[in-house]
Structure formats: structure tokens, C-alpha cells
Amino acid sequence: NYNEFVQLLSDDAAKIQGARCMDCGIPFCMSGCPINNIIPDWNDLVFKQNWRQAIDILHSTNNFPEFTGRICPAPCEAACTLNINNDAVGIKSIEHAIIDKAWEMGWVKPQPAAKKTGKKVAVVGSGPAGMAAAQQLARAGHAVVLLEKNDRIGGLLRYGIPDFKFEKSHIDRRMAQMAAEGVEFRVNQHVGENVSAEALQAEFDAVILAGGAEQ
């Protein structure tokens, strides 16, 4: 089969890895992280086995930790202070463990906006950047349409990464959450080809270009 083959951390192993985090005065792991994950805080919470608060802190900076916990190259671990003379803290595997437990426990739920703004926003490109932008905008109360030139949502997450590293059910699960939050998905929408920029500007109050860099 082509299924993911990742050995997940047990709760005890995650606790040990969390305990190795040194509460550095300057946490270089955070400067290594492109999305500013608050890594020492959730390491400590996993050490204390407070998984519920750990996922809240992880979600505060990262919409889709099950994506990054599988396929991020983990510059946080390269930046870890322990790397000077030891093995880095297993930050990526802790992140993976937190979000997998959150899904298992039913803690990841749709967060629809309490109040709508009446504004419409188009997000062009449905890779992780486009998906995250769409989710944040929907939660802020805007009507969001996510446009994708291919026939499925996910961008290079969907078509550029093999299943043994990243099963596509993770994207589908997040799409279901986003749909419940009010995001509309439109596929086969190649802006500049079968959809004009003028049409987008006429229909929407704002347009986000999250098309990536395939060339």
C-alpha cells in the first residue's frame, strides 16, 4: 500500500521529549519556525500532559498542524539549542502527536463567525496558504470563496506530495471543517484562463493571490 508509515509518539514518549525542552531564555526554535509557533509553551504542556491547552496554543499560530507535523522540514529542530551538543527536542513529532490526539478526542470543531461582515473575499490558490487565509477570513465573518485551478482543493499538498508522506484525507477533513465555517470551494477555476481578473474584482470586495510558485 501507499499509506503513511509514521511511528507515532506514545503519550509517555511525548512527555519525555517535552521534558527535554530547556525553557531557553531565547527560544531559537521559535525564530527557526516560519509561522512563529509557540513551541516551548506546548512542549511544557505536553510534559504536563495538558493536551487540551496544548492544541489551543498550537492552533493559535497554525491552522493546520497535521499538515506541518507531517511534511514541514522542521527548521525549529535545526535551531534547537540542544543541537549544539546533543539531539534536538523532537518538536515536529510532538506537534504531530498534539493534533492527532486533538482529532481523536473531538477537540477540533468548526468555529463559524458569530457575526457576518457582509464582505466577500476571493482566495486564489488552495494550497496551505490559501486554505489558511480562507479559514481565518471566514472566522472573521467574511463570505469567502476559495478558487483552485485543478479539479480538487489542496494545491501541491494534494498533487505534489506522495500519500506515504501525507494522506489526502487530512485535507478532506479540514475542508469539511471549513465548509461548516462558511467557506465555498470552486474548482477548475484558472484565473487568467477561464476566469478573468475583472470578473473577480466585480464579484468580490477583496482578492487574495495565494497561487504559489510552480515555475
Tab-separated table of C-alpha atoms in Angstrom:
chain	number	residue	atom	x	y	z
A	1	ASN	CA	0.000	0.000	0.000
A	2	TYR	CA	0.940	3.681	-0.180
A	3	ASN	CA	-0.382	4.654	3.253
A	4	GLU	CA	1.574	6.829	5.664
A	5	PHE	CA	4.180	4.909	7.594
A	6	VAL	CA	4.981	7.122	10.559
A	7	GLN	CA	5.664	5.759	14.014
A	8	LEU	CA	3.660	7.988	16.344
A	9	LEU	CA	4.893	9.057	19.760
A	10	SER	CA	3.177	7.439	22.715
A	11	ASP	CA	1.978	9.793	25.460
A	12	ASP	CA	4.940	8.767	27.615
A	13	ALA	CA	7.455	9.315	24.804
A	14	ALA	CA	5.927	12.738	24.060
A	15	LYS	CA	6.197	13.608	27.757
A	16	ILE	CA	9.905	12.704	27.725
A	17	GLN	CA	10.529	14.810	24.609
A	18	GLY	CA	8.614	17.736	26.141
A	19	ALA	CA	10.708	17.449	29.296
A	20	ARG	CA	13.894	17.829	27.244
A	21	CYS	CA	12.879	21.385	26.269
A	22	MET	CA	15.139	23.632	28.341
A	23	ASP	CA	12.976	26.751	28.788
A	24	CYS	CA	15.693	28.734	26.985
A	25	GLY	CA	15.912	32.454	27.702
A	26	ILE	CA	15.912	32.940	23.921
A	27	PRO	CA	13.985	30.083	22.276
A	28	PHE	CA	15.809	29.793	18.948
A	29	CYS	CA	13.290	27.145	17.844
A	30	MET	CA	10.698	29.919	17.524
A	31	SER	CA	12.985	32.058	15.373
A	32	GLY	CA	13.563	28.980	13.188
A	33	CYS	CA	9.813	28.448	12.728
A	34	PRO	CA	8.414	30.303	9.675
A	35	ILE	CA	4.944	30.600	11.266
A	36	ASN	CA	6.101	31.559	14.785
A	37	ASN	CA	4.738	28.507	16.591
A	38	ILE	CA	4.918	28.988	20.370
A	39	ILE	CA	6.993	25.853	20.737
A	40	PRO	CA	8.310	25.982	24.353
A	41	ASP	CA	4.783	26.517	25.701
A	42	TRP	CA	3.274	23.448	24.091
A	43	ASN	CA	6.364	21.366	24.846
A	44	ASP	CA	5.812	22.172	28.515
A	45	LEU	CA	2.085	21.443	28.331
A	46	VAL	CA	2.754	18.040	26.738
A	47	PHE	CA	5.295	17.335	29.507
A	48	LYS	CA	2.487	18.108	31.981
A	49	GLN	CA	0.101	16.025	29.813
A	50	ASN	CA	-2.228	19.017	29.383
A	51	TRP	CA	-3.095	18.135	25.790
A	52	ARG	CA	-6.257	20.239	25.620
A	53	GLN	CA	-4.421	23.503	26.262
A	54	ALA	CA	-1.516	22.388	24.058
A	55	ILE	CA	-3.767	22.172	20.978
A	56	ASP	CA	-5.231	25.612	21.712
A	57	ILE	CA	-1.733	27.150	21.772
A	58	LEU	CA	-0.711	25.202	18.667
A	59	HIS	CA	-3.825	26.344	16.786
A	60	SER	CA	-3.222	29.970	17.827
A	61	THR	CA	-0.411	30.230	15.241
A	62	ASN	CA	-1.050	27.268	12.946
A	63	ASN	CA	-4.348	26.461	11.223
A	64	PHE	CA	-3.266	23.009	10.088
A	65	PRO	CA	-0.700	21.395	12.400
A	66	GLU	CA	-1.480	17.953	10.938
A	67	PHE	CA	-0.009	19.275	7.649
A	68	THR	CA	3.142	20.781	9.135
A	69	GLY	CA	3.552	17.968	11.671
A	70	ARG	CA	3.956	15.578	8.747
A	71	ILE	CA	5.702	17.468	5.959
A	72	CYS	CA	7.474	20.517	7.405
A	73	PRO	CA	11.291	20.161	7.185
A	74	ALA	CA	11.409	21.257	10.864
A	75	PRO	CA	13.829	24.215	10.885
A	76	CYS	CA	12.759	24.564	14.533
A	77	GLU	CA	14.711	21.406	15.375
A	78	ALA	CA	17.760	22.623	13.440
A	79	ALA	CA	17.588	25.801	15.554
A	80	CYS	CA	17.079	23.981	18.890
A	81	THR	CA	19.740	24.926	21.461
A	82	LEU	CA	20.233	21.272	22.412
A	83	ASN	CA	21.528	20.728	18.865
A	84	ILE	CA	24.833	22.274	19.941
A	85	ASN	CA	25.940	19.120	21.742
A	86	ASN	CA	23.003	16.687	21.702
A	87	ASP	CA	19.932	15.600	19.751
A	88	ALA	CA	17.352	18.349	19.310
A	89	VAL	CA	13.977	18.108	21.020
A	90	GLY	CA	11.600	16.119	18.784
A	91	ILE	CA	9.439	19.211	18.178
A	92	LYS	CA	7.839	18.028	14.939
A	93	SER	CA	6.809	14.676	16.419
A	94	ILE	CA	5.316	16.445	19.466
A	95	GLU	CA	3.305	18.727	17.161
A	96	HIS	CA	2.124	15.664	15.239
A	97	ALA	CA	1.101	13.954	18.499
A	98	ILE	CA	-0.825	17.007	19.772
A	99	ILE	CA	-3.012	17.424	16.693
A	100	ASP	CA	-3.604	13.692	16.221
A	101	LYS	CA	-4.812	13.472	19.820
A	102	ALA	CA	-6.994	16.573	19.311
A	103	TRP	CA	-8.758	14.975	16.323
A	104	GLU	CA	-9.088	11.682	18.197
A	105	MET	CA	-10.653	13.420	21.228
A	106	GLY	CA	-13.039	15.510	19.102
A	107	TRP	CA	-11.496	18.855	20.114
A	108	VAL	CA	-11.173	20.150	16.524
A	109	LYS	CA	-14.546	21.638	15.663
A	110	PRO	CA	-15.847	24.259	13.197
A	111	GLN	CA	-15.607	27.831	14.512
A	112	PRO	CA	-18.173	29.797	12.491
A	113	ALA	CA	-18.219	33.570	12.957
A	114	ALA	CA	-20.793	34.865	15.432
A	115	LYS	CA	-21.481	37.838	13.172
A	116	LYS	CA	-21.156	38.309	9.393
A	117	THR	CA	-19.494	41.410	7.938
A	118	GLY	CA	-21.316	41.343	4.595
A	119	LYS	CA	-17.979	41.443	2.747
A	120	LYS	CA	-16.984	38.900	0.083
A	121	VAL	CA	-13.398	37.775	-0.405
A	122	ALA	CA	-11.908	35.538	-3.102
A	123	VAL	CA	-8.800	33.499	-2.305
A	124	VAL	CA	-6.996	32.319	-5.447
A	125	GLY	CA	-4.994	29.158	-4.840
A	126	SER	CA	-5.964	26.400	-2.425
A	127	GLY	CA	-2.616	25.248	-1.120
A	128	PRO	CA	-1.894	25.548	2.613
A	129	ALA	CA	-1.515	29.362	2.412
A	130	GLY	CA	-4.814	29.797	0.555
A	131	MET	CA	-6.623	27.374	2.855
A	132	ALA	CA	-5.323	29.117	5.979
A	133	ALA	CA	-6.220	32.573	4.624
A	134	ALA	CA	-9.716	31.365	3.720
A	135	GLN	CA	-10.268	29.854	7.148
A	136	GLN	CA	-9.102	32.949	9.017
A	137	LEU	CA	-11.240	35.259	6.861
A	138	ALA	CA	-14.334	33.068	7.297
A	139	ARG	CA	-13.854	33.068	11.064
A	140	ALA	CA	-13.640	36.865	10.932
A	141	GLY	CA	-17.133	36.889	9.413
A	142	HIS	CA	-16.439	37.398	5.709
A	143	ALA	CA	-18.046	35.357	2.915
A	144	VAL	CA	-15.066	33.505	1.437
A	145	VAL	CA	-14.710	31.679	-1.876
A	146	LEU	CA	-11.585	29.533	-2.362
A	147	LEU	CA	-10.667	29.102	-6.045
A	148	GLU	CA	-8.478	26.302	-7.389
A	149	LYS	CA	-7.362	25.727	-10.988
A	150	ASN	CA	-7.187	21.933	-10.561
A	151	ASP	CA	-10.147	19.633	-10.002
A	152	ARG	CA	-9.544	19.229	-6.252
A	153	ILE	CA	-8.666	21.509	-3.371
A	154	GLY	CA	-5.202	21.349	-1.820
A	155	GLY	CA	-2.703	22.659	-4.359
A	156	LEU	CA	0.684	20.964	-4.078
A	157	LEU	CA	-0.446	19.386	-0.808
A	158	ARG	CA	-2.839	17.356	-2.956
A	159	TYR	CA	-0.795	16.852	-6.102
A	160	GLY	CA	2.830	17.333	-5.074
A	161	ILE	CA	3.281	15.111	-2.012
A	162	PRO	CA	3.010	11.303	-2.129
A	163	ASP	CA	0.458	9.561	0.087
A	164	PHE	CA	3.085	7.698	2.112
A	165	LYS	CA	4.196	11.068	3.491
A	166	PHE	CA	0.793	12.729	3.638
A	167	GLU	CA	-2.569	11.023	3.167
A	168	LYS	CA	-5.097	13.255	1.461
A	169	SER	CA	-7.838	12.516	3.992
A	170	HIS	CA	-6.206	15.201	6.156
A	171	ILE	CA	-7.112	17.832	3.537
A	172	ASP	CA	-10.659	16.483	3.170
A	173	ARG	CA	-11.213	16.595	6.927
A	174	ARG	CA	-10.174	20.250	7.083
A	175	MET	CA	-12.326	21.065	4.050
A	176	ALA	CA	-15.342	19.707	5.929
A	177	GLN	CA	-14.499	21.962	8.883
A	178	MET	CA	-14.040	24.982	6.589
A	179	ALA	CA	-17.307	24.308	4.755
A	180	ALA	CA	-19.094	24.303	8.128
A	181	GLU	CA	-17.442	27.672	8.812
A	182	GLY	CA	-18.890	29.067	5.574
A	183	VAL	CA	-16.064	28.703	3.032
A	184	GLU	CA	-17.225	27.981	-0.525
A	185	PHE	CA	-14.930	25.888	-2.727
A	186	ARG	CA	-14.755	26.370	-6.511
A	187	VAL	CA	-12.509	24.062	-8.531
A	188	ASN	CA	-11.440	24.183	-12.190
A	189	GLN	CA	-11.171	27.968	-11.800
A	190	HIS	CA	-7.976	29.008	-13.565
A	191	VAL	CA	-7.787	32.760	-13.053
A	192	GLY	CA	-6.438	34.393	-16.196
A	193	GLU	CA	-7.591	31.431	-18.294
A	194	ASN	CA	-11.273	30.520	-17.782
A	195	VAL	CA	-11.903	33.143	-15.065
A	196	SER	CA	-10.988	36.770	-15.656
A	197	ALA	CA	-9.405	39.024	-13.058
A	198	GLU	CA	-12.062	41.620	-13.894
A	199	ALA	CA	-14.844	39.164	-13.044
A	200	LEU	CA	-13.265	38.502	-9.656
A	201	GLN	CA	-12.893	42.203	-8.909
A	202	ALA	CA	-16.517	42.776	-9.892
A	203	GLU	CA	-17.852	39.976	-7.661
A	204	PHE	CA	-15.638	40.405	-4.579
A	205	ASP	CA	-14.653	43.200	-2.193
A	206	ALA	CA	-11.100	41.846	-1.970
A	207	VAL	CA	-8.950	39.210	-3.691
A	208	ILE	CA	-6.050	37.311	-2.133
A	209	LEU	CA	-3.490	35.799	-4.501
A	210	ALA	CA	-2.084	32.632	-2.915
A	211	GLY	CA	-1.075	30.877	-6.097
A	212	GLY	CA	2.341	29.674	-5.033
A	213	ALA	CA	5.422	29.495	-7.269
A	214	GLU	CA	5.166	26.489	-9.532
A	215	GLN	CA	7.517	27.913	-12.144
